[in-house]
mmCIF file of C-alpha atoms and ligand atoms in Angstrom:
data_model
loop_
_atom_site.group_PDB
_atom_site.id
_atom_site.type_symbol
_atom_site.label_atom_id
_atom_site.label_comp_id
_atom_site.label_asym_id
_atom_site.label_seq_id
_atom_site.Cartn_x
_atom_site.Cartn_y
_atom_site.Cartn_z
ATOM 1 C CA UNK A 1 0.000 0.000 0.000
ATOM 2 C CA UNK A 2 1.489 3.321 -1.066
ATOM 3 C CA UNK A 3 1.440 6.459 0.993
ATOM 4 C CA UNK A 4 -1.700 8.347 0.054
ATOM 5 C CA UNK A 5 -0.822 11.668 1.621
ATOM 6 C CA UNK A 6 2.471 13.443 2.034
ATOM 7 C CA UNK A 7 3.463 14.623 5.499
ATOM 8 C CA UNK A 8 1.628 17.646 6.880
ATOM 9 C CA UNK A 9 2.522 20.856 5.081
ATOM 10 C CA UNK A 10 2.506 22.828 8.320
ATOM 11 C CA UNK A 11 4.078 20.628 10.973
ATOM 12 C CA UNK A 12 5.474 17.623 9.104
ATOM 13 C CA UNK A 13 3.214 15.256 11.037
ATOM 14 C CA UNK A 14 1.730 12.034 9.710
ATOM 15 C CA UNK A 15 -1.470 12.494 7.723
ATOM 16 C CA UNK A 16 -4.033 9.708 7.951
ATOM 17 C CA UNK A 17 -7.307 9.339 6.100
ATOM 18 C CA UNK A 18 -10.553 9.637 8.015
ATOM 19 C CA UNK A 19 -14.199 9.759 7.020
ATOM 20 C CA UNK A 20 -15.357 13.141 8.252
ATOM 21 C CA UNK A 21 -17.971 15.738 7.302
ATOM 22 C CA UNK A 22 -16.926 18.402 4.816
ATOM 23 C CA UNK A 23 -18.542 21.801 4.409
ATOM 24 C CA UNK A 24 -19.055 22.894 0.841
ATOM 25 C CA UNK A 25 -20.263 26.203 -0.548
ATOM 26 C CA UNK A 26 -22.411 25.624 -3.562
ATOM 27 C CA UNK A 27 -24.300 28.401 -5.356
ATOM 28 C CA UNK A 28 -24.336 30.555 -2.225
ATOM 29 C CA UNK A 29 -25.528 27.738 0.017
ATOM 30 C CA UNK A 30 -23.686 25.945 2.757
ATOM 31 C CA UNK A 31 -23.867 22.196 2.313
ATOM 32 C CA UNK A 32 -22.389 19.356 4.290
ATOM 33 C CA UNK A 33 -21.158 16.082 2.881
ATOM 34 C CA UNK A 34 -20.785 13.318 5.429
ATOM 35 C CA UNK A 35 -18.255 10.487 5.411
ATOM 36 C CA UNK A 36 -15.845 12.208 3.042
ATOM 37 C CA UNK A 37 -12.384 10.609 2.924
ATOM 38 C CA UNK A 38 -10.111 13.427 4.051
ATOM 39 C CA UNK A 39 -6.503 13.367 5.189
ATOM 40 C CA UNK A 40 -6.111 14.654 8.749
ATOM 41 C CA UNK A 41 -2.765 15.474 10.339
ATOM 42 C CA UNK A 42 -2.392 13.416 13.505
ATOM 43 C CA UNK A 43 -0.371 16.220 15.104
ATOM 44 C CA UNK A 44 -2.063 19.530 14.281
ATOM 45 C CA UNK A 45 -5.358 18.449 12.701
ATOM 46 C CA UNK A 46 -4.715 20.167 9.381
ATOM 47 C CA UNK A 47 -7.028 18.751 6.716
ATOM 48 C CA UNK A 48 -6.002 17.711 3.229
ATOM 49 C CA UNK A 49 -8.569 17.093 0.522
ATOM 50 C CA UNK A 50 -7.471 15.087 -2.488
ATOM 51 C CA UNK A 51 -8.283 16.810 -5.806
ATOM 52 C CA UNK A 52 -10.098 13.651 -6.850
ATOM 53 C CA UNK A 53 -12.403 13.895 -3.832
ATOM 54 C CA UNK A 54 -13.095 17.612 -4.361
ATOM 55 C CA UNK A 55 -13.919 16.901 -7.991
ATOM 56 C CA UNK A 56 -16.237 14.051 -7.062
ATOM 57 C CA UNK A 57 -18.173 16.347 -4.707
ATOM 58 C CA UNK A 58 -18.579 18.896 -7.515
ATOM 59 C CA UNK A 59 -19.666 16.119 -9.808
ATOM 60 C CA UNK A 60 -22.305 14.881 -7.356
ATOM 61 C CA UNK A 61 -23.674 18.414 -6.875
ATOM 62 C CA UNK A 62 -23.890 19.010 -10.600
ATOM 63 C CA UNK A 63 -25.898 15.797 -10.827
ATOM 64 C CA UNK A 64 -28.582 17.367 -8.598
ATOM 65 C CA UNK A 65 -28.472 14.725 -5.886
ATOM 66 C CA UNK A 66 -30.956 14.955 -3.032
ATOM 67 C CA UNK A 67 -29.767 15.487 0.545
ATOM 68 C CA UNK A 68 -30.393 12.669 3.022
ATOM 69 C CA UNK A 69 -31.371 15.252 5.632
ATOM 70 C CA UNK A 70 -31.443 18.999 6.206
ATOM 71 C CA UNK A 71 -30.130 20.673 9.344
ATOM 72 C CA UNK A 72 -30.318 24.243 10.551
ATOM 73 C CA UNK A 73 -27.036 26.039 10.994
ATOM 74 C CA UNK A 74 -26.838 28.657 13.758
ATOM 75 C CA UNK A 75 -25.328 31.974 12.678
ATOM 76 C CA UNK A 76 -23.570 34.281 15.120
ATOM 77 C CA UNK A 77 -22.298 37.845 14.921
ATOM 78 C CA UNK A 78 -18.739 38.441 15.988
ATOM 79 C CA UNK A 79 -19.149 42.122 16.839
HETATM 80 ZN ZN1 ZN B 101 0.259 18.987 10.962
#
């Protein structure tokens, strides 16, 4: 098995793949994809998305897929 991710760009830590949610902005809307294979640095938590995965998400959205559920996202003001 080859190494899928190079070491973390920021801290040089080992990057392992996990299935985690990913936020995506699509046509002005905030969407969440669950169980996306994303590289996560085991030291600093930096996330690495493979171009192939990002492309696949775009592809799915262009195909007009239906969400499995809809959640409300709280919005806060900083000031
Ligand atoms: Zn790191």
